[in-house]
mmCIF file of C-alpha atoms in Angstrom:
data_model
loop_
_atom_site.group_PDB
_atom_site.id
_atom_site.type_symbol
_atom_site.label_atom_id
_atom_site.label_comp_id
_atom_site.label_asym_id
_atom_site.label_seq_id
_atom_site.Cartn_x
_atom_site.Cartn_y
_atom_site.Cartn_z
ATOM 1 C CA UNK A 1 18.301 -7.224 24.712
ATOM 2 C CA UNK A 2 15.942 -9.380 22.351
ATOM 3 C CA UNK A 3 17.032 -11.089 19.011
ATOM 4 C CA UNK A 4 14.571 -9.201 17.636
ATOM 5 C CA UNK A 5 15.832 -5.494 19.103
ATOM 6 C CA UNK A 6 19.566 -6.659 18.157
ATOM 7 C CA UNK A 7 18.205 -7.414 13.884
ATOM 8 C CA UNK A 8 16.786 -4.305 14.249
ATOM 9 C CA UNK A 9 19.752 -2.428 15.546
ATOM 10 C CA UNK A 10 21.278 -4.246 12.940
ATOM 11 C CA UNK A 11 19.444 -2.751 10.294
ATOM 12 C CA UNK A 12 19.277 0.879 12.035
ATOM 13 C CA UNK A 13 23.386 0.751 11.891
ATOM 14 C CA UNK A 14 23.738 0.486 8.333
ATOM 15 C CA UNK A 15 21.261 3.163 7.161
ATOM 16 C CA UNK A 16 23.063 5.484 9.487
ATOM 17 C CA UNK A 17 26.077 4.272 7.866
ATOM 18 C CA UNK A 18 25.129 4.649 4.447
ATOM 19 C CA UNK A 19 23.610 8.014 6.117
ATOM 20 C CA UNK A 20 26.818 8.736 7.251
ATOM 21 C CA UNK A 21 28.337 8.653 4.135
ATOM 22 C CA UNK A 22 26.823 10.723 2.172
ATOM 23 C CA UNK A 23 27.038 13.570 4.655
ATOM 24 C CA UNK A 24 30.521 13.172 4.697
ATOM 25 C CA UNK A 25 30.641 12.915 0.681
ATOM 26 C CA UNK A 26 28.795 16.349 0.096
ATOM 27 C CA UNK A 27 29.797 17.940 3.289
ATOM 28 C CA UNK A 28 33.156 17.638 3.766
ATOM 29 C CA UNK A 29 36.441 16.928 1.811
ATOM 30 C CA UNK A 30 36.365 13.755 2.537
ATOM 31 C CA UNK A 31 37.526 11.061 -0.626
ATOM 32 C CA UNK A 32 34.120 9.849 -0.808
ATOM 33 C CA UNK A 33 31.954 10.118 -3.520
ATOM 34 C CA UNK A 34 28.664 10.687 -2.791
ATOM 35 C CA UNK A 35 25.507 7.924 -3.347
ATOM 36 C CA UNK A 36 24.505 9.534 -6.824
ATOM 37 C CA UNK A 37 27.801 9.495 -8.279
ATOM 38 C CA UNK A 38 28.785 5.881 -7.496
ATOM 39 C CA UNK A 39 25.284 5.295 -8.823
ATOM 40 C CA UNK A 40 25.993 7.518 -12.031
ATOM 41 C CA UNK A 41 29.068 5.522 -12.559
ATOM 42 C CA UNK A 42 28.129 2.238 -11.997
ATOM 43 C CA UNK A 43 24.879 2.507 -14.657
ATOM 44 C CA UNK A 44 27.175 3.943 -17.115
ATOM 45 C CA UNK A 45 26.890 0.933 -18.680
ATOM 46 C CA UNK A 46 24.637 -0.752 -19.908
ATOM 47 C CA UNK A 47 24.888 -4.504 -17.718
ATOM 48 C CA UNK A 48 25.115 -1.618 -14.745
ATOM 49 C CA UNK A 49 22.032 0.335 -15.801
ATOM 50 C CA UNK A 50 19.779 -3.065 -16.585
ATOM 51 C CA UNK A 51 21.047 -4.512 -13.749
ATOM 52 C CA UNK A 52 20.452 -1.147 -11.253
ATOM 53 C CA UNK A 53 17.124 -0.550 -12.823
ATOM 54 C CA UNK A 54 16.248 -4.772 -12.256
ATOM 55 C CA UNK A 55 17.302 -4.284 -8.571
ATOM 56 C CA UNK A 56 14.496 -1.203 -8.788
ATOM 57 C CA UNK A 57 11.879 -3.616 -10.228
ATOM 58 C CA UNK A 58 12.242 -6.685 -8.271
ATOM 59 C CA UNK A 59 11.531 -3.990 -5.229
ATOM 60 C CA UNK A 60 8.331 -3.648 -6.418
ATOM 61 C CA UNK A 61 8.013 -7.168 -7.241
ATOM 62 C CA UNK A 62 9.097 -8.391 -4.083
ATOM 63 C CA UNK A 63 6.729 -6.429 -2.069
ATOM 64 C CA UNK A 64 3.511 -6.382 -4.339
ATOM 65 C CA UNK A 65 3.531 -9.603 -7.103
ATOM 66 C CA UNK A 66 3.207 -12.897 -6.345
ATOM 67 C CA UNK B 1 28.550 -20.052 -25.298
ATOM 68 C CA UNK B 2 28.256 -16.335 -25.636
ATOM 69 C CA UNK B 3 25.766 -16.929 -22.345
ATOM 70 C CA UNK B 4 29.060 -18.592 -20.459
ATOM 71 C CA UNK B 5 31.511 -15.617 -21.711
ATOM 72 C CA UNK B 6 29.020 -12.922 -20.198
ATOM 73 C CA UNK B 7 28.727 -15.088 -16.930
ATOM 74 C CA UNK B 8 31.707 -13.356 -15.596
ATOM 75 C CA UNK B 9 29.741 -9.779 -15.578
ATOM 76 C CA UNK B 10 29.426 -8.986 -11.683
ATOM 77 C CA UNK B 11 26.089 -8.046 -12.337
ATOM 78 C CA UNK B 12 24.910 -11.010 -13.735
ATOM 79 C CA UNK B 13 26.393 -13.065 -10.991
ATOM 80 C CA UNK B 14 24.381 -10.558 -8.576
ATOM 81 C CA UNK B 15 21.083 -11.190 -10.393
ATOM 82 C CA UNK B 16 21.542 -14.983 -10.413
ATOM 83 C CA UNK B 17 22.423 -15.083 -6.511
ATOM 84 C CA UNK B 18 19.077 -12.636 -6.208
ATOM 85 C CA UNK B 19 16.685 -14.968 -8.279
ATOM 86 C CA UNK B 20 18.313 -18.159 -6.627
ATOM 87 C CA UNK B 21 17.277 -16.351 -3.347
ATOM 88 C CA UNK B 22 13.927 -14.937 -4.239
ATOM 89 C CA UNK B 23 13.166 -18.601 -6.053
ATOM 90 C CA UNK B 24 13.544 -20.744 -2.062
ATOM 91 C CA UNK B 25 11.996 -17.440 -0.761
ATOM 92 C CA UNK B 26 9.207 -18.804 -2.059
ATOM 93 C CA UNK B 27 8.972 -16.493 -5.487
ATOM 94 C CA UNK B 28 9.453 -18.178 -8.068
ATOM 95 C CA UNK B 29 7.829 -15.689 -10.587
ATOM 96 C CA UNK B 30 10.316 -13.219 -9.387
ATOM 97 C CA UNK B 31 13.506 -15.366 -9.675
ATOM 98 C CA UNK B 32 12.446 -16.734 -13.263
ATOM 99 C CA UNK B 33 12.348 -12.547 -14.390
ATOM 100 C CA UNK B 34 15.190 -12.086 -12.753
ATOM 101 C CA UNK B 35 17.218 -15.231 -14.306
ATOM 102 C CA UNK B 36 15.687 -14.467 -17.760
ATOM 103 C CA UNK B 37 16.940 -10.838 -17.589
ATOM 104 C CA UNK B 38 20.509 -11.965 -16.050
ATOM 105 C CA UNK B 39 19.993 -14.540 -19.294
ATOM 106 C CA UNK B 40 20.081 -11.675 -21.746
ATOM 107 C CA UNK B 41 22.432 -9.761 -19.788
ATOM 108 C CA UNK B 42 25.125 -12.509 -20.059
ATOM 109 C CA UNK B 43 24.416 -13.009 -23.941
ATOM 110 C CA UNK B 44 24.614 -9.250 -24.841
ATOM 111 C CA UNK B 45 28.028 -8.987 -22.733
ATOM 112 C CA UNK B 46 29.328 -12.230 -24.294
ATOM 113 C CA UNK B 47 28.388 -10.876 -27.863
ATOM 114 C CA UNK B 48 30.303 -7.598 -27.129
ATOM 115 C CA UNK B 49 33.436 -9.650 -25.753
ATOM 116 C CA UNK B 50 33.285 -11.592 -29.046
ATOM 117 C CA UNK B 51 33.574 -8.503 -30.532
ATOM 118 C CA UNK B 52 36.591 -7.834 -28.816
ATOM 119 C CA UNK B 53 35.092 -5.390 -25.717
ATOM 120 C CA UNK B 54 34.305 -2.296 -28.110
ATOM 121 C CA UNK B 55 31.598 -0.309 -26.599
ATOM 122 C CA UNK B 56 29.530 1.573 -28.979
ATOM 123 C CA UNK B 57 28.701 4.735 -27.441
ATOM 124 C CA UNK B 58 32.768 5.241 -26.136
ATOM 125 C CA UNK B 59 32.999 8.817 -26.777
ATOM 126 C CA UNK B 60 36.378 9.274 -28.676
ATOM 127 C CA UNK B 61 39.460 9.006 -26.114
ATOM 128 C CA UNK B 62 37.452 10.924 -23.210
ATOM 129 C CA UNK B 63 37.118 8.481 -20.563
ATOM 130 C CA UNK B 64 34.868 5.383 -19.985
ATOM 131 C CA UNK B 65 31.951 5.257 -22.638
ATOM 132 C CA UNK B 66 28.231 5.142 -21.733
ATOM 133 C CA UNK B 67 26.069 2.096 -22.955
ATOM 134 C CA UNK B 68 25.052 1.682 -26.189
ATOM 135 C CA UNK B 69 22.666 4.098 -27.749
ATOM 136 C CA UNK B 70 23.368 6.367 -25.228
ATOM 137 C CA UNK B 71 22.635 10.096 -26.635
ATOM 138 C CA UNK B 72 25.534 12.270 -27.026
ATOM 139 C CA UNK B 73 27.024 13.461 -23.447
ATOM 140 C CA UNK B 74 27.199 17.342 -22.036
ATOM 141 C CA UNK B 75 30.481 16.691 -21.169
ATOM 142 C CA UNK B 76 31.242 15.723 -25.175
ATOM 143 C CA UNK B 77 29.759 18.857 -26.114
ATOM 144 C CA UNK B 78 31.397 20.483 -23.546
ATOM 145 C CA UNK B 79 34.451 19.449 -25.465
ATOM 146 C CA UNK B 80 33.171 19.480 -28.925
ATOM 147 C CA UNK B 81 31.939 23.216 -28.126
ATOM 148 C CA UNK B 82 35.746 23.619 -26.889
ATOM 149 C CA UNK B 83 37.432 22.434 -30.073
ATOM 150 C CA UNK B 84 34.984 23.933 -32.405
ATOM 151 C CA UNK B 85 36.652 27.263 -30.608
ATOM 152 C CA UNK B 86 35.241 30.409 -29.504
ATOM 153 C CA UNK B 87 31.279 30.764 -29.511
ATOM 154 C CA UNK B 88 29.810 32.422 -32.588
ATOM 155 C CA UNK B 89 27.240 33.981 -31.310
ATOM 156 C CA UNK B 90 26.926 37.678 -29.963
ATOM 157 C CA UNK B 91 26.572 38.036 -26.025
ATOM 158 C CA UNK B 92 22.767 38.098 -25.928
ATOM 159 C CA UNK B 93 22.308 34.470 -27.690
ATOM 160 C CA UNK B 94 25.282 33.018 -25.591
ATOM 161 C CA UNK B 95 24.017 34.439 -22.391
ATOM 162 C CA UNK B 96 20.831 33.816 -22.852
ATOM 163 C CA UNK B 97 21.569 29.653 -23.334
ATOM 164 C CA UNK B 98 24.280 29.886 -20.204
ATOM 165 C CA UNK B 99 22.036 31.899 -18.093
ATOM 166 C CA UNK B 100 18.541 29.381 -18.968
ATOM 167 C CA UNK B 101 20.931 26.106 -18.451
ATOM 168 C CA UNK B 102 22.135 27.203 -14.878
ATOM 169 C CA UNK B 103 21.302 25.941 -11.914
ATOM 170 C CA UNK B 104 18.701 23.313 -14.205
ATOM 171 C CA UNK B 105 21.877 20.815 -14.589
ATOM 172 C CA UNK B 106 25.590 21.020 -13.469
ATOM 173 C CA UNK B 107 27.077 19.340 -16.445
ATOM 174 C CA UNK B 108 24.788 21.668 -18.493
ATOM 175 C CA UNK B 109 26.039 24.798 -16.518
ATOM 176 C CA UNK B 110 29.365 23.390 -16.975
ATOM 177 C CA UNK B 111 29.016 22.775 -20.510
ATOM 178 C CA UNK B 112 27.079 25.726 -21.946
ATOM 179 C CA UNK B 113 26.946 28.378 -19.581
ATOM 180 C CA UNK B 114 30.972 28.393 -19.569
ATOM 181 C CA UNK B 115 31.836 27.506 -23.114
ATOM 182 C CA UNK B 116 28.581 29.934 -24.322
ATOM 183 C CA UNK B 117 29.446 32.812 -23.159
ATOM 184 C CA UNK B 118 32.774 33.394 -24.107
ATOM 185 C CA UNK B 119 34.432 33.009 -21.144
ATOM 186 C CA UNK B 120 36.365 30.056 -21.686
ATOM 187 C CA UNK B 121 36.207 27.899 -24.496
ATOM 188 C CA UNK B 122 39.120 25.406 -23.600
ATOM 189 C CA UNK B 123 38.481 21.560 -23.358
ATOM 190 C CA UNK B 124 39.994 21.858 -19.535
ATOM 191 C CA UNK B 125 37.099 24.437 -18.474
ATOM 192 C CA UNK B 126 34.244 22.648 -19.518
ATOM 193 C CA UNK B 127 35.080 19.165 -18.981
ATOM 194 C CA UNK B 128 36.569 19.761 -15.677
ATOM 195 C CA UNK B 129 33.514 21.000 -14.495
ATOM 196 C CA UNK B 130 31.513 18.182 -15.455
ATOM 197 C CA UNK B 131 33.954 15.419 -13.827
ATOM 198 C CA UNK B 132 34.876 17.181 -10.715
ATOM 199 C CA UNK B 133 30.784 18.952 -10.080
ATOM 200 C CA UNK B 134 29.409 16.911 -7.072
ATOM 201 C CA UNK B 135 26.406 14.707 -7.152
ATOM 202 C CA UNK B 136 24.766 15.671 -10.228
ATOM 203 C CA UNK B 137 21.401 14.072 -8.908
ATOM 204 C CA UNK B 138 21.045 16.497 -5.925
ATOM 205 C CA UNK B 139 20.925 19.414 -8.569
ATOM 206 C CA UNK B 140 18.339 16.985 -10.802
ATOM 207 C CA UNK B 141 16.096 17.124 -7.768
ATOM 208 C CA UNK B 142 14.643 20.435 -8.857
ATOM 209 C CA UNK B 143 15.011 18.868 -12.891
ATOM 210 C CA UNK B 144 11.722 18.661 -14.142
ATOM 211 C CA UNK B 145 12.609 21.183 -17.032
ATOM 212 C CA UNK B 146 16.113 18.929 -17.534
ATOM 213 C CA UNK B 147 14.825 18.538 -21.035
ATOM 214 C CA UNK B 148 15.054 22.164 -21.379
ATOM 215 C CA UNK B 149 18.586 22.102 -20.077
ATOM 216 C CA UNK B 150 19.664 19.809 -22.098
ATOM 217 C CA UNK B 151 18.356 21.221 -25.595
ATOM 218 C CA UNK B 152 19.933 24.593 -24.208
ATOM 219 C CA UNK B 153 23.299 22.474 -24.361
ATOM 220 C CA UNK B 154 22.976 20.696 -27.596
ATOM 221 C CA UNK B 155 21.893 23.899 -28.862
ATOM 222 C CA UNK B 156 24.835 25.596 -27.971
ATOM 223 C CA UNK B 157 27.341 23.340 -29.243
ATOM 224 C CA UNK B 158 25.564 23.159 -32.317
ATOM 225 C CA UNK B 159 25.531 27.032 -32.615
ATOM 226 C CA UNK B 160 29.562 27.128 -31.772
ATOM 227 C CA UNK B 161 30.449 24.249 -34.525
ATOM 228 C CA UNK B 162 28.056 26.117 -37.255
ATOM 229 C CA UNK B 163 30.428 29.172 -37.389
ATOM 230 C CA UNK B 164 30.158 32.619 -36.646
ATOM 231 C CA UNK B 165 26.259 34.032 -37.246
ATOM 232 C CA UNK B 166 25.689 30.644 -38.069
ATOM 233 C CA UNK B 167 22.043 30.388 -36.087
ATOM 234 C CA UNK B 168 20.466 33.681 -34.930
ATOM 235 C CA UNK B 169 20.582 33.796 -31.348
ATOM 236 C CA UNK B 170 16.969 34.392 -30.951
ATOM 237 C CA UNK B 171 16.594 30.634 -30.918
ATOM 238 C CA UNK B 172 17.380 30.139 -28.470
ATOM 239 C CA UNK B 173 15.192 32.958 -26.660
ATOM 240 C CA UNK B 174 12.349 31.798 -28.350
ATOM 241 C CA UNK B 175 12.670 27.900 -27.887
ATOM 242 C CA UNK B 176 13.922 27.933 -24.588
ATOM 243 C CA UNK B 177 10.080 28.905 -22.990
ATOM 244 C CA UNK B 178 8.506 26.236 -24.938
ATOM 245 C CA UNK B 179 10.896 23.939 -23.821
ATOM 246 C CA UNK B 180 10.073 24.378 -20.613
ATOM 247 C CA UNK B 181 6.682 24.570 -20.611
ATOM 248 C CA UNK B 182 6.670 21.451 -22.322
ATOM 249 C CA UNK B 183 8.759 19.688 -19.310
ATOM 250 C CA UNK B 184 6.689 21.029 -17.029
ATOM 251 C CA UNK B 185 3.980 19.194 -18.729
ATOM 252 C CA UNK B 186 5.670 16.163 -18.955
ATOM 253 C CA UNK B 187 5.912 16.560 -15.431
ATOM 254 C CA UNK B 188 2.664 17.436 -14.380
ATOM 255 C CA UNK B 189 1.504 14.513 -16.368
ATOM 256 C CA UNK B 190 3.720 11.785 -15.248
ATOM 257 C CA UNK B 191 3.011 12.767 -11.408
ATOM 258 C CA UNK B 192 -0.648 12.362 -11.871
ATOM 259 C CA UNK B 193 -0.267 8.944 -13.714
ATOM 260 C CA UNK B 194 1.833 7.942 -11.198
ATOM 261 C CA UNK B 195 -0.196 8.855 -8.171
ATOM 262 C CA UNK B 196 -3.500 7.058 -9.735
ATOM 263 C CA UNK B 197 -0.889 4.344 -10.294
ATOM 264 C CA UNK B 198 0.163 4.102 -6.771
ATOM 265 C CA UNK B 199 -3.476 4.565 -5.294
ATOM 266 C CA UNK B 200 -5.458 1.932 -7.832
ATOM 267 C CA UNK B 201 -2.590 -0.536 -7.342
ATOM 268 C CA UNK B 202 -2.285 0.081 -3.828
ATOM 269 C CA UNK B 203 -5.887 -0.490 -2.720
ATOM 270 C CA UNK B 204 -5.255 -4.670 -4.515
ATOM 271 C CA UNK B 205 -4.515 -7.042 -2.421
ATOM 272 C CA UNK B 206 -0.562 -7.800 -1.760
ATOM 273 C CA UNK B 207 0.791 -11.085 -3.977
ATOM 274 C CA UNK B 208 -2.831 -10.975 -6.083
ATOM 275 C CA UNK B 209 -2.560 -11.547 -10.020
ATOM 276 C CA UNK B 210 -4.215 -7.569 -9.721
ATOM 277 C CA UNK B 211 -1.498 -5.981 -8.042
ATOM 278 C CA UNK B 212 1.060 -8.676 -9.573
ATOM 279 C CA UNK B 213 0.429 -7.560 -13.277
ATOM 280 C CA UNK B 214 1.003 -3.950 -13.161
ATOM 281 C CA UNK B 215 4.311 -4.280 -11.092
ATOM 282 C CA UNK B 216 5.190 -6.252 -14.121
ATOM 283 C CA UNK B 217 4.329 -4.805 -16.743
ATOM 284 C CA UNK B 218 6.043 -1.337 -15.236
ATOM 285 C CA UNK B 219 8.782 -2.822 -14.660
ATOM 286 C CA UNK B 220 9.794 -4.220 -17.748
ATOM 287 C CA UNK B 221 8.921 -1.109 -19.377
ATOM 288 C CA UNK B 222 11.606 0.811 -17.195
ATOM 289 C CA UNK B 223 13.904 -2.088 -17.839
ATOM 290 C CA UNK B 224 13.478 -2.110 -21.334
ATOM 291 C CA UNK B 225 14.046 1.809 -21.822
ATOM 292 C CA UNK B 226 16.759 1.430 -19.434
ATOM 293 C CA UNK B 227 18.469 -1.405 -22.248
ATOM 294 C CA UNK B 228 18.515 1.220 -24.611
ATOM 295 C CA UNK B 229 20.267 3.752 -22.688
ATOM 296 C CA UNK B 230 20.220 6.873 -20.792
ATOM 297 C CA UNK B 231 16.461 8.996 -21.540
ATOM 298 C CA UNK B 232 18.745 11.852 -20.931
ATOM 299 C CA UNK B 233 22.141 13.415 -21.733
ATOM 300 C CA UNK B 234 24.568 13.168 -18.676
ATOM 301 C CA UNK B 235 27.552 14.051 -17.894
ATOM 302 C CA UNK B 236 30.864 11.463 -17.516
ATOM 303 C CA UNK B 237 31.457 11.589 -13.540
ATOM 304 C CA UNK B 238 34.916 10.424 -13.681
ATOM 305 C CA UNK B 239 37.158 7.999 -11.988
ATOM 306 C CA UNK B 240 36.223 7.433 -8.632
ATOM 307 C CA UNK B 241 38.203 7.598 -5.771
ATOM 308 C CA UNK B 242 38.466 3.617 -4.916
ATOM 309 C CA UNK B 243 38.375 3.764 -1.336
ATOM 310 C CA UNK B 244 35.979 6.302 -1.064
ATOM 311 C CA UNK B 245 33.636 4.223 -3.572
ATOM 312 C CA UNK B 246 34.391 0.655 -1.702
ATOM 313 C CA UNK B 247 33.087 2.213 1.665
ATOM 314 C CA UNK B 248 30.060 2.294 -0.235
ATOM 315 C CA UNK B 249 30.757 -1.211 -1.068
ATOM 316 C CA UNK B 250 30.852 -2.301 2.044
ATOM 317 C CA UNK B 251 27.975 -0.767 3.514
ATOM 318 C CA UNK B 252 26.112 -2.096 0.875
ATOM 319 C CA UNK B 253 27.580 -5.834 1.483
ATOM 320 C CA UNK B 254 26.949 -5.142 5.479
ATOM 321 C CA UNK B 255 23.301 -4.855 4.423
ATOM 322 C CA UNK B 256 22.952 -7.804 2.391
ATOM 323 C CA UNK B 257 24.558 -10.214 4.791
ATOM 324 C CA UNK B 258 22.653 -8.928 7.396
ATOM 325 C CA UNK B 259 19.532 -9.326 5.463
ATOM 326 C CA UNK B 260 20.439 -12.902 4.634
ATOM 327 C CA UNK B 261 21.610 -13.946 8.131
ATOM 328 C CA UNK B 262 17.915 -13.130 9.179
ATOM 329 C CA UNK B 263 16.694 -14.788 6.403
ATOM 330 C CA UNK B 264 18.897 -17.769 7.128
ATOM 331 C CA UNK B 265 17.565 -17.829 10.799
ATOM 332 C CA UNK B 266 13.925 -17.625 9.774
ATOM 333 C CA UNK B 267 12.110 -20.917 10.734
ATOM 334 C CA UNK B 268 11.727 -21.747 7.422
ATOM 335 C CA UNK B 269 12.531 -19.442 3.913
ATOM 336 C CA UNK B 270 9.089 -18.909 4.013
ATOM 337 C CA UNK B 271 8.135 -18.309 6.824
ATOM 338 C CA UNK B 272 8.923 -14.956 8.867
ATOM 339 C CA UNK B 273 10.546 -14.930 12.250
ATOM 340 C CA UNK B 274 9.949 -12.292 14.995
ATOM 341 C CA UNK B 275 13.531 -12.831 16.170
ATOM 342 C CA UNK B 276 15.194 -12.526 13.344
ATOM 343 C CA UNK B 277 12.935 -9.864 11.026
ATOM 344 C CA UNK B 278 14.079 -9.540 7.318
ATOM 345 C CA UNK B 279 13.162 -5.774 5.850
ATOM 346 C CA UNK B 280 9.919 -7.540 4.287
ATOM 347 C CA UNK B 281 8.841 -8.911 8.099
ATOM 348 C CA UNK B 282 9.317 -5.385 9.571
ATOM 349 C CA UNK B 283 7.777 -3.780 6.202
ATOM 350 C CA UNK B 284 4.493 -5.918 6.675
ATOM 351 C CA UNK B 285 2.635 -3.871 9.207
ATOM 352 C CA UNK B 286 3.188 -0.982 6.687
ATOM 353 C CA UNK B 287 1.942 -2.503 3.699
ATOM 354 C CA UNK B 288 -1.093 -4.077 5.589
ATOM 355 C CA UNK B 289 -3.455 -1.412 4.090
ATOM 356 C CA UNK B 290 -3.933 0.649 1.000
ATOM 357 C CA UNK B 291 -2.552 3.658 2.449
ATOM 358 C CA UNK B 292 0.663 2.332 3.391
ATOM 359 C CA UNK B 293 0.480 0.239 0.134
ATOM 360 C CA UNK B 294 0.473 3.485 -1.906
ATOM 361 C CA UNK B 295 3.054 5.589 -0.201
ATOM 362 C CA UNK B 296 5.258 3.117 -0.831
ATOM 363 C CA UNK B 297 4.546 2.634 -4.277
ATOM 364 C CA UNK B 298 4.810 5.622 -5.045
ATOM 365 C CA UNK B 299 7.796 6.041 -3.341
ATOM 366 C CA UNK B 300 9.052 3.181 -5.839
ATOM 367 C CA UNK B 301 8.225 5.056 -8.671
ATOM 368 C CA UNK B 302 9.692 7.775 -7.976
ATOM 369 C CA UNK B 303 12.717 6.374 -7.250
ATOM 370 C CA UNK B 304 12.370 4.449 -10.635
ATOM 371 C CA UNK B 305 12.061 7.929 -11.708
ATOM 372 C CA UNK B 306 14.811 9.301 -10.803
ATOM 373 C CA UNK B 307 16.812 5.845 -11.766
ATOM 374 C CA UNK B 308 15.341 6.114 -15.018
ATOM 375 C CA UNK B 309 16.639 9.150 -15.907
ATOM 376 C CA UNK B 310 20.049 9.255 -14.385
#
């Protein structure tokens, strides 16, 4: 198995983690809150909705600016 | 020394480990918006330590508070429609605002639809259905009329503390369409600018001063509506279980270490390694042509959509 297929793999296992979770937050009675709600709570203020929405913009600056 | 006092925000400490990052990365332009923004970030939480940790927008002994300038909450009127006691209005007003709010947003269904209609005005109803509903986004999904929703709410806890007969309840009948059709608009509109966004931006060049600017400029618009609050009413989501939510942690700090462990085994910070891809090496076959370049864009705005208005 490559370096390259194991980084990948790598990457792969932690969507289907985060995947994972969310299933188990919405579809089962599981003590996990789902994606949107630790979201909800964590830009409920404002250092935590700047800092959320900078995350957002450096996306786009990461990929498209200079 | 206000700077040093807000230092100790976790956030800013994540946005100065971010530009330090995106700065030997190679993007400097990046790093300096993201250090000047983790600047003002440590100032403003400084200044509100000074002040002795108030927050503004707290709403009065009901949990956390929302960030400053934040509009008043559903859950709040949930509770302010509670205490101002039973609903005024005859059944068709209150039904009316219950039935138009449901299904558009949980809090709102939990706020007005319940207190509205009569059948049970008591702070634990309403506010227990806003903390306990599931993940309000998933119901936002379907949103685009939220604004409608949401003046159905206020609406309703203003007709319950104005009295008895206080507001006829054909307001609400009669607003409640052009509220709507007015969302939809909004909609419609903000779809189209955003898919001539995506497509003109997308057919630029990657990393040229033409595809650079508008990235910019958009988002430190969203960030600087996002400093002033929420665009929307929402509703308090409670204490989190802490387990549950530090699973999320983790998965979240299992994806940044892995990212940086194939950054740190990149021949240099700049240069991208077929070994050890970072998300931007495997993105770049993607974002090699316009098409690619606006799918993903748009896919960014919407999710700076949906980030926007949570």
């Amino acid at each position: 198995v490559s370096s390259h297929s194991v980084t990948v793999l790598g990457y792969l296992l932690v969507l289907a983690a985060g995947l994972g979770l969310q299933f188990l937050a919405t579809r089962s009675r599981a003590r996990i809150p789902p994606f949107g709600t630790v979201l909800t709570r964590i830009m409920r203020t404002r250092t935590g909705r700047v800092g959320v929405l900078v995350a957002w913009a450096w996306i786009g600056l990461h990929f498209f600016a200079r | 020394v206000a700077v040093l006092a807000g230092c100790r925000e976790p956030v800013v400490i994540i946005l100065v480990l971010i530009s330090y990052f995106t700065v030997i990365s190679g993007k400097p332009l990046d790093g300096v918006l993201l250090l000047v923004v983790a600047g003002a970030l440590a100032w403003e939480a400084g200044q509100r330590r000074r002040r002795g940790g108030r927050r503004p927008a707290r709403a009065a002994g009901r949990g956390p508070g929302g960030p400053p300038g934040s509009r008043h909450r559903p859950g709040t009127a949930g509770a302010d429609l509670a205490a101002a006691g039973p609903p005024a209005a005859g059944p068709a007003g209150a039904g009316t605002a219950g039935k138009d709010t449901a299904g558009k947003d949980t809090a709102g269904a939990g706020t007005a639809g319940a207190g509205t209609a009569g059948k049970d005005t008591t702070g634990k109803d309403t506010t227990g259905k806003d903390t306990t509903g599931k993940d309000a986004a998933g119901e936002d999904a379907a949103g685009a009329d939220a604004a409608g929703a949401d003046a159905a709410v206020l609406a309703a806890a203003g007709e319950a503390a104005a009295g008895p007969s206080a507001v006829p309840a054909s307001w609400f009948t009669a607003g409640q369409p052009r509220a709507t059709r007015r969302s939809w608009l909004l909609a419609g509109a903000v779809l189209a600018g955003g898919a001539l966004y995506a497509v003109v931006v997308g057919s630029f060049t990657r990393y040229s001063w033409p595809a650079t600017i508008p990235v910019i400029v958009l988002g430190a618009a969203v960030v600087g509506r996002g400093w002033r609050g929420p665009v929307r009413s929402r509703p308090e989501p409670g204490p989190l279980p802490l387990a549950g939510a530090a699973v999320w942690g983790v998965v979240a700090l299992a994806g940044c270490l892995w990212e940086l462990s194939a950054l740190l085994q990149q021949p240099t910070f700049e240069a991208s390694s077929y070994a050890h891809p970072t998300i931007s090496t495997l993105t770049d076959p993607l974002l090699a042509g316009p098409p690619g370049r606006s799918l993903v864009l748009a896919a960014w705005l919407a999710l700076g959509w949906a980030l926007v208005r949570r």
